[in-house]
GROMACS .gro file of C-alpha atoms in nm:
model
  467
    1MET     CA    1   0.000   0.000   0.000
    2THR     CA    2   0.131   0.340  -0.092
    3PHE     CA    3   0.028   0.662   0.072
    4ARG     CA    4   0.141   1.022   0.079
    5THR     CA    5   0.296   1.178   0.384
    6TYR     CA    6   0.271   1.549   0.456
    7PRO     CA    7   0.589   1.653   0.637
    8GLU     CA    8   0.519   2.018   0.557
    9PHE     CA    9   0.210   1.987   0.779
   10SER     CA   10   0.355   1.755   1.042
   11THR     CA   11   0.719   1.682   1.118
   12HIS     CA   12   0.840   1.986   0.925
   13TYR     CA   13   0.549   2.220   0.994
   14PRO     CA   14   0.703   2.565   0.959
   15LEU     CA   15   0.741   2.778   1.270
   16VAL     CA   16   0.642   3.119   1.132
   17LEU     CA   17   0.504   3.443   1.269
   18THR     CA   18   0.175   3.417   1.079
   19THR     CA   19   0.085   3.129   1.310
   20ILE     CA   20   0.122   3.365   1.604
   21MET     CA   21  -0.090   3.632   1.434
   22LYS     CA   22  -0.378   3.400   1.344
   23ARG     CA   23  -0.448   3.266   1.693
   24PRO     CA   24  -0.626   3.562   1.856
   25VAL     CA   25  -0.831   3.621   1.541
   26ARG     CA   26  -0.956   3.263   1.548
   27MET     CA   27  -1.015   3.259   1.923
   28TYR     CA   28  -1.159   3.605   1.988
   29PRO     CA   29  -1.241   3.780   1.658
   30ASN     CA   30  -1.484   4.029   1.809
   31GLU     CA   31  -1.296   4.106   2.131
   32ILE     CA   32  -1.096   4.427   2.159
   33GLY     CA   33  -0.738   4.321   2.092
   34VAL     CA   34  -0.546   4.643   2.036
   35VAL     CA   35  -0.585   4.977   2.213
   36TYR     CA   36  -0.373   5.273   2.106
   37ARG     CA   37  -0.353   5.612   2.277
   38ASN     CA   38  -0.188   5.892   2.083
   39HIS     CA   39   0.060   6.035   2.330
   40ALA     CA   40   0.042   6.383   2.173
   41THR     CA   41  -0.336   6.426   2.145
   42GLY     CA   42  -0.466   6.180   2.405
   43GLU     CA   43  -0.701   6.031   2.142
   44TYR     CA   44  -0.787   5.662   2.171
   45PHE     CA   45  -0.823   5.402   1.894
   46ARG     CA   46  -0.963   5.053   1.954
   47PHE     CA   47  -0.959   4.752   1.727
   48THR     CA   48  -1.108   4.408   1.760
   49TRP     CA   49  -0.874   4.127   1.669
   50MET     CA   50  -1.060   4.082   1.339
   51GLN     CA   51  -1.039   4.453   1.255
   52TRP     CA   52  -0.667   4.454   1.332
   53TYR     CA   53  -0.608   4.136   1.130
   54ARG     CA   54  -0.789   4.276   0.827
   55ARG     CA   55  -0.565   4.583   0.838
   56VAL     CA   56  -0.259   4.355   0.849
   57ALA     CA   57  -0.396   4.167   0.547
   58GLN     CA   58  -0.452   4.494   0.360
   59LEU     CA   59  -0.098   4.605   0.440
   60ALA     CA   60   0.046   4.274   0.322
   61ASN     CA   61  -0.158   4.289   0.001
   62GLY     CA   62  -0.032   4.640  -0.064
   63LEU     CA   63   0.329   4.545  -0.001
   64ARG     CA   64   0.321   4.234  -0.213
   65GLY     CA   65   0.103   4.367  -0.494
   66GLU     CA   66   0.111   4.743  -0.540
   67LEU     CA   67   0.460   4.796  -0.397
   68LYS     CA   68   0.601   4.470  -0.540
   69VAL     CA   69   0.798   4.379  -0.227
   70GLN     CA   70   1.001   4.062  -0.279
   71ALA     CA   71   1.012   3.772  -0.034
   72GLY     CA   72   1.333   3.613   0.085
   73VAL     CA   73   1.454   3.256   0.092
   74PRO     CA   74   1.667   3.081   0.355
   75GLY     CA   75   2.007   3.247   0.355
   76GLU     CA   76   1.895   3.542   0.145
   77PRO     CA   77   1.677   3.804   0.318
   78GLY     CA   78   1.384   3.950   0.132
   79ALA     CA   79   1.338   4.322   0.072
   80ARG     CA   80   1.425   4.524   0.380
   81ILE     CA   81   1.131   4.737   0.492
   82ALA     CA   82   1.229   5.006   0.741
   83THR     CA   83   1.015   5.167   1.008
   84MET     CA   84   1.071   5.492   1.190
   85ALA     CA   85   0.782   5.443   1.426
   86LEU     CA   86   0.675   5.448   1.789
   87ASN     CA   87   0.447   5.202   1.968
   88THR     CA   88   0.133   5.233   1.760
   89HIS     CA   89  -0.119   4.994   1.608
   90ARG     CA   90   0.036   5.061   1.267
   91HIS     CA   91   0.379   4.954   1.387
   92LEU     CA   92   0.224   4.635   1.525
   93GLU     CA   93   0.059   4.579   1.186
   94LEU     CA   94   0.398   4.617   1.018
   95TYR     CA   95   0.549   4.356   1.251
   96TYR     CA   96   0.320   4.096   1.095
   97GLY     CA   97   0.238   4.237   0.750
   98VAL     CA   98   0.601   4.271   0.645
   99THR     CA   99   0.724   3.943   0.787
  100GLY     CA  100   0.412   3.755   0.679
  101ILE     CA  101   0.496   3.799   0.310
  102GLY     CA  102   0.858   3.693   0.360
  103ALA     CA  103   1.017   4.039   0.363
  104THR     CA  104   1.252   4.163   0.637
  105LEU     CA  105   1.134   4.419   0.892
  106HIS     CA  106   1.401   4.672   0.993
  107PRO     CA  107   1.275   4.872   1.293
  108ILE     CA  108   1.508   5.174   1.302
  109ASN     CA  109   1.618   5.276   1.647
  110VAL     CA  110   1.531   5.644   1.625
  111ARG     CA  111   1.733   5.715   1.940
  112LEU     CA  112   2.055   5.652   1.753
  113SER     CA  113   2.254   5.949   1.627
  114ALA     CA  114   2.149   6.081   1.287
  115GLN     CA  115   2.479   5.953   1.149
  116HIS     CA  116   2.411   5.602   1.275
  117ILE     CA  117   2.052   5.605   1.150
  118VAL     CA  118   2.180   5.692   0.803
  119TYR     CA  119   2.437   5.415   0.829
  120THR     CA  120   2.177   5.149   0.921
  121ILE     CA  121   1.946   5.251   0.636
  122ARG     CA  122   2.226   5.242   0.383
  123HIS     CA  123   2.376   4.922   0.522
  124ALA     CA  124   2.038   4.745   0.523
  125GLN     CA  125   1.956   4.888   0.176
  126ASP     CA  126   1.603   4.979   0.284
  127LYS     CA  127   1.397   5.044  -0.029
  128ILE     CA  128   1.074   5.140   0.150
  129LEU     CA  129   1.055   5.336   0.473
  130PHE     CA  130   0.744   5.376   0.690
  131VAL     CA  131   0.752   5.686   0.912
  132ASP     CA  132   0.531   5.826   1.190
  133ASP     CA  133   0.417   6.186   1.156
  134THR     CA  134   0.601   6.284   1.475
  135LEU     CA  135   0.928   6.154   1.328
  136MET     CA  136   0.904   6.332   0.992
  137PRO     CA  137   1.143   6.610   1.100
  138LEU     CA  138   1.406   6.346   1.178
  139LEU     CA  139   1.357   6.184   0.838
  140GLU     CA  140   1.367   6.516   0.653
  141GLY     CA  141   1.693   6.602   0.827
  142ILE     CA  142   1.868   6.293   0.688
  143TYR     CA  143   1.682   6.247   0.361
  144ASP     CA  144   1.956   6.385   0.136
  145GLN     CA  145   2.190   6.115   0.269
  146ILE     CA  146   1.952   5.825   0.197
  147LYS     CA  147   1.751   5.937  -0.107
  148ASP     CA  148   1.962   5.722  -0.341
  149VAL     CA  149   1.866   5.415  -0.135
  150VAL     CA  150   1.510   5.472  -0.014
  151GLU     CA  151   1.273   5.464  -0.312
  152LEU     CA  152   0.945   5.523  -0.131
  153VAL     CA  153   0.832   5.673   0.199
  154VAL     CA  154   0.500   5.571   0.356
  155TYR     CA  155   0.359   5.834   0.591
  156MET     CA  156   0.167   5.720   0.901
  157SER     CA  157  -0.061   5.951   1.095
  158ASP     CA  158  -0.392   5.958   1.279
  159LYS     CA  159  -0.482   6.265   1.070
  160PRO     CA  160  -0.573   6.218   0.701
  161GLY     CA  161  -0.361   6.364   0.425
  162LEU     CA  162   0.006   6.406   0.349
  163PRO     CA  163   0.230   6.665   0.514
  164GLN     CA  164   0.408   6.952   0.346
  165THR     CA  165   0.743   6.796   0.266
  166ARG     CA  166   1.029   6.812   0.021
  167ILE     CA  167   1.039   6.431   0.001
  168PRO     CA  168   0.909   6.351  -0.350
  169ASN     CA  169   0.810   5.985  -0.336
  170ILE     CA  170   0.569   5.965  -0.044
  171VAL     CA  171   0.231   5.795   0.001
  172GLU     CA  172  -0.014   5.780   0.289
  173TYR     CA  173  -0.042   5.458   0.488
  174GLU     CA  174  -0.418   5.468   0.533
  175THR     CA  175  -0.476   5.545   0.166
  176LEU     CA  176  -0.244   5.262   0.065
  177ILE     CA  177  -0.418   4.997   0.272
  178ALA     CA  178  -0.768   5.126   0.191
  179ARG     CA  179  -0.710   5.022  -0.171
  180GLN     CA  180  -0.635   4.663  -0.075
  181ALA     CA  181  -0.846   4.354  -0.011
  182GLU     CA  182  -0.917   4.261   0.352
  183THR     CA  183  -0.851   3.893   0.290
  184ILE     CA  184  -0.526   3.725   0.199
  185GLU     CA  185  -0.382   3.385   0.123
  186TRP     CA  186  -0.061   3.404   0.321
  187PRO     CA  187   0.237   3.259   0.134
  188THR     CA  188   0.386   2.935   0.260
  189LEU     CA  189   0.718   3.044   0.402
  190HIS     CA  190   1.015   2.836   0.504
  191GLU     CA  191   1.078   2.887   0.874
  192ASP     CA  192   1.438   2.981   0.803
  193VAL     CA  193   1.337   3.285   0.598
  194ASN     CA  194   1.466   3.599   0.765
  195ALA     CA  195   1.201   3.802   0.950
  196THR     CA  196   1.375   4.096   1.118
  197LEU     CA  197   1.695   4.297   1.115
  198CYS     CA  198   1.785   4.481   1.437
  199TYR     CA  199   2.090   4.703   1.472
  200THR     CA  200   2.299   4.749   1.783
  201THR     CA  201   2.347   5.093   1.933
  202GLY     CA  202   2.695   5.135   1.788
  203THR     CA  203   2.863   5.259   2.104
  204THR     CA  204   3.185   5.096   1.982
  205GLY     CA  205   3.207   5.169   1.610
  206GLN     CA  206   2.924   5.144   1.360
  207PRO     CA  207   2.597   4.968   1.451
  208LYS     CA  208   2.586   4.600   1.362
  209GLY     CA  209   2.281   4.427   1.217
  210ALA     CA  210   2.151   4.116   1.393
  211THR     CA  211   1.927   3.896   1.180
  212PHE     CA  212   1.644   3.675   1.306
  213THR     CA  213   1.442   3.414   1.119
  214HIS     CA  214   1.079   3.318   1.166
  215ARG     CA  215   1.185   3.000   1.343
  216GLN     CA  216   1.403   3.191   1.587
  217LEU     CA  217   1.135   3.442   1.680
  218TYR     CA  218   0.870   3.171   1.710
  219LEU     CA  219   1.091   2.975   1.948
  220LEU     CA  220   1.172   3.289   2.146
  221THR     CA  221   0.799   3.353   2.184
  222ILE     CA  222   0.693   3.011   2.306
  223HIS     CA  223   0.987   2.987   2.546
  224MET     CA  224   0.902   3.327   2.694
  225MET     CA  225   0.544   3.210   2.738
  226ALA     CA  226   0.657   2.881   2.892
  227GLN     CA  227   0.885   3.067   3.133
  228LEU     CA  228   0.582   3.235   3.289
  229ALA     CA  229   0.434   2.893   3.362
  230ILE     CA  230   0.722   2.786   3.587
  231GLY     CA  231   0.729   3.097   3.803
  232ASN     CA  232   0.695   3.042   4.178
  233THR     CA  233   0.515   3.279   4.414
  234PRO     CA  234   0.683   3.339   4.752
  235ASP     CA  235   0.478   3.243   5.056
  236HIS     CA  236   0.471   3.603   5.178
  237ASP     CA  237   0.317   3.720   4.850
  238ILE     CA  238   0.052   3.447   4.866
  239ALA     CA  239  -0.031   3.561   5.219
  240ASP     CA  240  -0.074   3.913   5.082
  241GLY     CA  241  -0.308   3.792   4.807
  242LEU     CA  242  -0.054   3.837   4.528
  243GLY     CA  243   0.075   3.602   4.261
  244THR     CA  244  -0.238   3.565   4.047
  245ARG     CA  245  -0.174   3.419   3.701
  246LEU     CA  246  -0.395   3.594   3.449
  247GLY     CA  247  -0.317   3.401   3.131
  248GLU     CA  248  -0.514   3.535   2.836
  249GLY     CA  249  -0.676   3.782   3.075
  250ALA     CA  250  -0.354   3.976   3.120
  251VAL     CA  251  -0.343   4.328   2.977
  252PRO     CA  252   0.014   4.418   2.879
  253LEU     CA  253   0.121   4.774   2.810
  254LEU     CA  254   0.388   4.757   2.543
  255ASN     CA  255   0.615   5.020   2.691
  256THR     CA  256   0.952   4.911   2.553
  257PRO     CA  257   0.994   5.079   2.213
  258MET     CA  258   0.910   4.840   1.933
  259PHE     CA  259   1.213   4.976   1.749
  260HIS     CA  260   1.433   4.837   2.027
  261ILE     CA  261   1.511   4.463   2.011
  262HIS     CA  262   1.157   4.353   1.922
  263GLY     CA  263   1.012   4.552   2.213
  264TRP     CA  264   1.160   4.283   2.440
  265GLY     CA  265   0.950   4.021   2.258
  266GLN     CA  266   0.613   4.149   2.373
  267PRO     CA  267   0.465   4.213   2.025
  268PHE     CA  268   0.492   3.837   1.973
  269VAL     CA  269   0.408   3.705   2.320
  270ALA     CA  270   0.105   3.927   2.374
  271VAL     CA  271  -0.045   3.851   2.032
  272TYR     CA  272   0.004   3.475   2.065
  273SER     CA  273  -0.148   3.490   2.414
  274ALA     CA  274  -0.452   3.677   2.275
  275GLN     CA  275  -0.411   3.939   2.546
  276LYS     CA  276  -0.553   4.287   2.502
  277ILE     CA  277  -0.253   4.494   2.394
  278VAL     CA  278  -0.221   4.855   2.507
  279LEU     CA  279   0.001   5.091   2.308
  280HIS     CA  280   0.102   5.438   2.419
  281GLY     CA  281   0.302   5.580   2.131
  282THR     CA  282   0.587   5.674   2.360
  283PHE     CA  283   0.623   5.693   2.737
  284THR     CA  284   0.496   5.984   2.939
  285VAL     CA  285   0.429   5.948   3.310
  286GLN     CA  286   0.080   6.094   3.284
  287GLY     CA  287  -0.006   5.881   2.981
  288PHE     CA  288   0.126   5.569   3.152
  289CYS     CA  289  -0.084   5.627   3.462
  290GLU     CA  290  -0.396   5.709   3.260
  291LEU     CA  291  -0.364   5.393   3.052
  292VAL     CA  292  -0.301   5.167   3.351
  293GLU     CA  293  -0.608   5.304   3.527
  294ARG     CA  294  -0.838   5.316   3.226
  295GLU     CA  295  -0.741   4.988   3.056
  296LYS     CA  296  -0.663   4.792   3.377
  297VAL     CA  297  -0.310   4.717   3.263
  298THR     CA  298  -0.160   4.418   3.446
  299SER     CA  299   0.198   4.397   3.318
  300VAL     CA  300   0.465   4.619   3.174
  301GLY     CA  301   0.835   4.622   3.093
  302ILE     CA  302   1.036   4.927   3.198
  303VAL     CA  303   1.389   5.047   3.260
  304ALA     CA  304   1.506   5.166   3.599
  305THR     CA  305   1.495   5.532   3.493
  306ILE     CA  306   1.122   5.503   3.421
  307ALA     CA  307   1.070   5.342   3.761
  308ALA     CA  308   1.243   5.642   3.915
  309MET     CA  309   1.021   5.881   3.715
  310LEU     CA  310   0.709   5.706   3.844
  311LEU     CA  311   0.839   5.724   4.198
  312GLU     CA  312   0.897   6.098   4.166
  313TYR     CA  313   0.566   6.177   3.991
  314PRO     CA  314   0.370   6.401   4.231
  315ASP     CA  315   0.027   6.295   4.098
  316LEU     CA  316   0.092   5.922   4.112
  317LYS     CA  317  -0.149   5.862   4.400
  318LYS     CA  318  -0.433   6.024   4.204
  319TYR     CA  319  -0.448   5.719   3.978
  320ASP     CA  320  -0.575   5.370   4.052
  321LEU     CA  321  -0.280   5.151   3.950
  322SER     CA  322  -0.393   4.847   4.148
  323SER     CA  323  -0.440   4.633   3.833
  324LEU     CA  324  -0.060   4.613   3.790
  325VAL     CA  325   0.078   4.279   3.906
  326ARG     CA  326   0.401   4.230   3.711
  327VAL     CA  327   0.671   4.481   3.622
  328SER     CA  328   0.984   4.358   3.443
  329VAL     CA  329   1.295   4.575   3.450
  330GLY     CA  330   1.567   4.551   3.187
  331GLY     CA  331   1.824   4.768   3.017
  332GLY     CA  332   2.039   4.788   3.330
  333ALA     CA  333   2.053   4.700   3.697
  334LEU     CA  334   1.742   4.727   3.916
  335PRO     CA  335   1.845   4.904   4.238
  336LEU     CA  336   1.709   4.728   4.546
  337GLY     CA  337   1.606   5.055   4.709
  338LEU     CA  338   1.410   5.164   4.401
  339LYS     CA  339   1.227   4.831   4.389
  340ARG     CA  340   1.125   4.853   4.753
  341LYS     CA  341   1.012   5.217   4.732
  342LEU     CA  342   0.795   5.169   4.423
  343GLU     CA  343   0.640   4.846   4.550
  344ALA     CA  344   0.558   5.018   4.878
  345LEU     CA  345   0.383   5.292   4.682
  346ILE     CA  346   0.198   5.045   4.454
  347PRO     CA  347   0.175   4.728   4.666
  348THR     CA  348  -0.015   4.514   4.412
  349PHE     CA  349   0.280   4.442   4.186
  350ARG     CA  350   0.626   4.291   4.203
  351MET     CA  351   0.932   4.400   4.009
  352SER     CA  352   1.197   4.164   3.878
  353SER     CA  353   1.506   4.200   3.665
  354GLY     CA  354   1.636   4.043   3.347
  355TYR     CA  355   1.918   4.049   3.095
  356GLY     CA  356   1.954   4.039   2.719
  357MET     CA  357   2.102   4.222   2.423
  358THR     CA  358   2.028   4.293   2.059
  359GLU     CA  359   2.207   3.978   1.944
  360THR     CA  360   1.990   3.759   2.170
  361ALA     CA  361   1.658   3.898   2.044
  362PRO     CA  362   1.682   3.987   2.349
  363THR     CA  363   1.563   3.757   2.628
  364ILE     CA  364   1.805   3.502   2.773
  365VAL     CA  365   1.808   3.560   3.150
  366GLY     CA  366   1.529   3.645   3.392
  367SER     CA  367   1.505   3.663   3.768
  368PHE     CA  368   1.250   3.450   3.945
  369ILE     CA  369   1.216   3.270   4.276
  370LYS     CA  370   1.313   2.903   4.277
  371LYS     CA  371   1.069   2.660   4.437
  372THR     CA  372   1.323   2.598   4.713
  373MET     CA  373   1.313   2.969   4.800
  374VAL     CA  374   0.941   3.036   4.837
  375HIS     CA  375   0.970   3.023   5.218
  376LEU     CA  376   1.220   3.311   5.229
  377ASP     CA  377   1.111   3.643   5.372
  378ARG     CA  378   1.051   3.955   5.168
  379ASP     CA  379   1.398   4.104   5.214
  380GLU     CA  380   1.558   3.780   5.098
  381THR     CA  381   1.340   3.739   4.788
  382ASP     CA  382   1.386   4.106   4.698
  383ALA     CA  383   1.762   4.054   4.702
  384VAL     CA  384   1.718   3.765   4.456
  385LEU     CA  385   1.482   3.946   4.219
  386VAL     CA  386   1.715   4.241   4.159
  387LYS     CA  387   1.982   4.009   4.019
  388SER     CA  388   1.990   3.957   3.643
  389GLY     CA  389   1.861   3.607   3.706
  390LEU     CA  390   1.877   3.255   3.570
  391PRO     CA  391   1.882   3.133   3.209
  392ILE     CA  392   1.527   3.112   3.077
  393LEU     CA  393   1.395   2.790   2.926
  394GLY     CA  394   1.579   2.685   2.610
  395VAL     CA  395   1.895   2.883   2.682
  396GLU     CA  396   2.247   2.783   2.783
  397VAL     CA  397   2.437   3.058   2.963
  398GLU     CA  398   2.781   3.044   3.122
  399VAL     CA  399   3.007   3.301   3.283
  400VAL     CA  400   3.361   3.213   3.177
  401ASP     CA  401   3.714   3.327   3.245
  402GLY     CA  402   3.977   3.415   2.986
  403GLU     CA  403   4.038   3.046   2.913
  404GLY     CA  404   3.671   2.971   2.851
  405LYS     CA  405   3.619   2.790   3.183
  406ALA     CA  406   3.316   2.853   3.402
  407VAL     CA  407   3.395   3.082   3.695
  408ALA     CA  408   3.330   2.976   4.053
  409GLN     CA  409   2.973   3.027   4.173
  410ASP     CA  410   3.079   3.232   4.472
  411ASP     CA  411   2.940   3.576   4.380
  412HIS     CA  412   3.296   3.707   4.367
  413ALA     CA  413   3.473   3.563   4.061
  414VAL     CA  414   3.401   3.758   3.745
  415GLY     CA  415   3.389   3.647   3.384
  416GLU     CA  416   3.224   3.708   3.049
  417ILE     CA  417   2.865   3.601   2.977
  418VAL     CA  418   2.849   3.358   2.686
  419VAL     CA  419   2.530   3.209   2.548
  420ARG     CA  420   2.371   2.954   2.319
  421ALA     CA  421   2.003   2.963   2.227
  422PRO     CA  422   1.782   2.887   1.927
  423TRP     CA  423   1.707   3.258   1.885
  424THR     CA  424   2.053   3.414   1.915
  425THR     CA  425   2.160   3.575   1.590
  426GLY     CA  426   2.372   3.343   1.378
  427GLN     CA  427   2.573   3.627   1.231
  428TYR     CA  428   2.578   3.998   1.171
  429TYR     CA  429   2.426   4.109   0.843
  430ARG     CA  430   2.695   4.178   0.582
  431ASP     CA  431   2.973   4.181   0.843
  432PRO     CA  432   3.173   3.855   0.850
  433GLU     CA  433   3.460   4.008   1.048
  434LYS     CA  434   3.242   4.114   1.342
  435SER     CA  435   3.049   3.785   1.317
  436ALA     CA  436   3.374   3.597   1.371
  437GLU     CA  437   3.437   3.802   1.685
  438LEU     CA  438   3.082   3.743   1.812
  439TRP     CA  439   3.088   3.365   1.783
  440GLN     CA  440   3.390   3.177   1.918
  441ASP     CA  441   3.418   2.808   2.005
  442GLY     CA  442   3.045   2.755   1.967
  443TRP     CA  443   2.942   3.034   2.205
  444LEU     CA  444   2.806   3.382   2.143
  445HIS     CA  445   3.030   3.618   2.337
  446THR     CA  446   2.835   3.908   2.484
  447GLY     CA  447   3.129   4.115   2.605
  448ASP     CA  448   2.943   4.162   2.935
  449ILE     CA  449   3.105   4.094   3.271
  450ALA     CA  450   2.913   3.911   3.543
  451LYS     CA  451   2.926   3.713   3.867
  452VAL     CA  452   2.739   3.396   3.960
  453ASP     CA  453   2.617   3.309   4.310
  454ALA     CA  454   2.586   2.967   4.474
  455GLU     CA  455   2.228   2.924   4.347
  456GLY     CA  456   2.332   2.997   3.989
  457TYR     CA  457   2.191   3.350   3.972
  458ILE     CA  458   2.381   3.575   3.734
  459ARG     CA  459   2.450   3.938   3.816
  460ALA     CA  460   2.564   4.140   3.517
  461ILE     CA  461   2.799   4.412   3.637
  462SER     CA  462   2.884   4.587   3.311
  463PRO     CA  463   2.654   4.689   3.025
  464SER     CA  464   2.703   4.537   2.685
  465PRO     CA  465   2.850   4.776   2.430
  466THR     CA  466   2.594   4.646   2.180
  467ALA     CA  467   2.283   4.608   2.392
   0.00000   0.00000   0.00000
């Protein structure tokens, strides 16, 4: 008896970002999935998952048809599509519309110097660039240096019409997608097709481009989701009524800029989890507090400087922030005193630290309480949670000396953090020399210095020059 097997739908089923995008639409098509507040005007925009998905489909149809964007193949990235955008619903649409047709999304870090922004655009060879209205002055200031590379600019704004500009080849986002069909037959992509291109901050030389495939970002997403499932709640938090796991009912505020290392992975995790996503454009203390109160935000990722701004905000107590239960801190050390002060002010949530860098997409280490530690008192668990943490699921991390040997776990010996994970970049884009420096002896070398304690918790003590 002969029969046909279907490895493309079984053993070799591709791990691609369209799978992530389709889940909330199938599960909750008529539920509000995306909420965006314009940080400049205070205006709100709400989309059901089906409305958002149809906009993504229209975008993809426009890219593939009208704009003739070419898909990539394994080992050869598709057309690079750049974004100069903040945390808006349109940027979230681009995350899936661009990658869903096999092109490469290049979220430009608009906090780089103008010189470095120009370099990344030219190095990536971005043919199409999507830009927010608030960032048009930045684009106009560098346009003469990129006009021989960028063939088309797509203008994104909550207000209809194009701006007065000297840029000749410019179209309006909403007009572009309005011309397109709301349905799409997504192409069958190989999971090793490149999805994104993220550049380092270039603090030591020119920025370097880290590439990530669909498979890598899919694996990052499901491992981040799985990591939440193994978290342990300390006894003292249970006694205080904390530690609730919200699952799909969580309401994340995507605070980390989506132009910065995939917004710490939240544009993927939150969509796959079918959680209502709250977008704020860019951070303001007043806007943050308003959104948390109004949308009942439960989780957010911040840096320590934002925590300090919240602590110093004189009107903080005017807002009901009691829905917050989880605050993740990255981008640098979390001071113990800051953690205690902010948690005392907003006692419903707990802050914890983490570690990653551009080349690791970024998440590789996160701080959580081991099951053998749940009996510890608050001071003891706080001291654990401000450390960088432990390797998350799916990651190998070591702290090694100059000979490549693991340092003693005594919280004194120092060494370099090295890592292996399915989602670490395999190489820098068009930079074999720096790629050879990044990967040595089968390990990605971060350049960061750290210590390890007896329980295996890592404490990074120097920032990465490329984070």
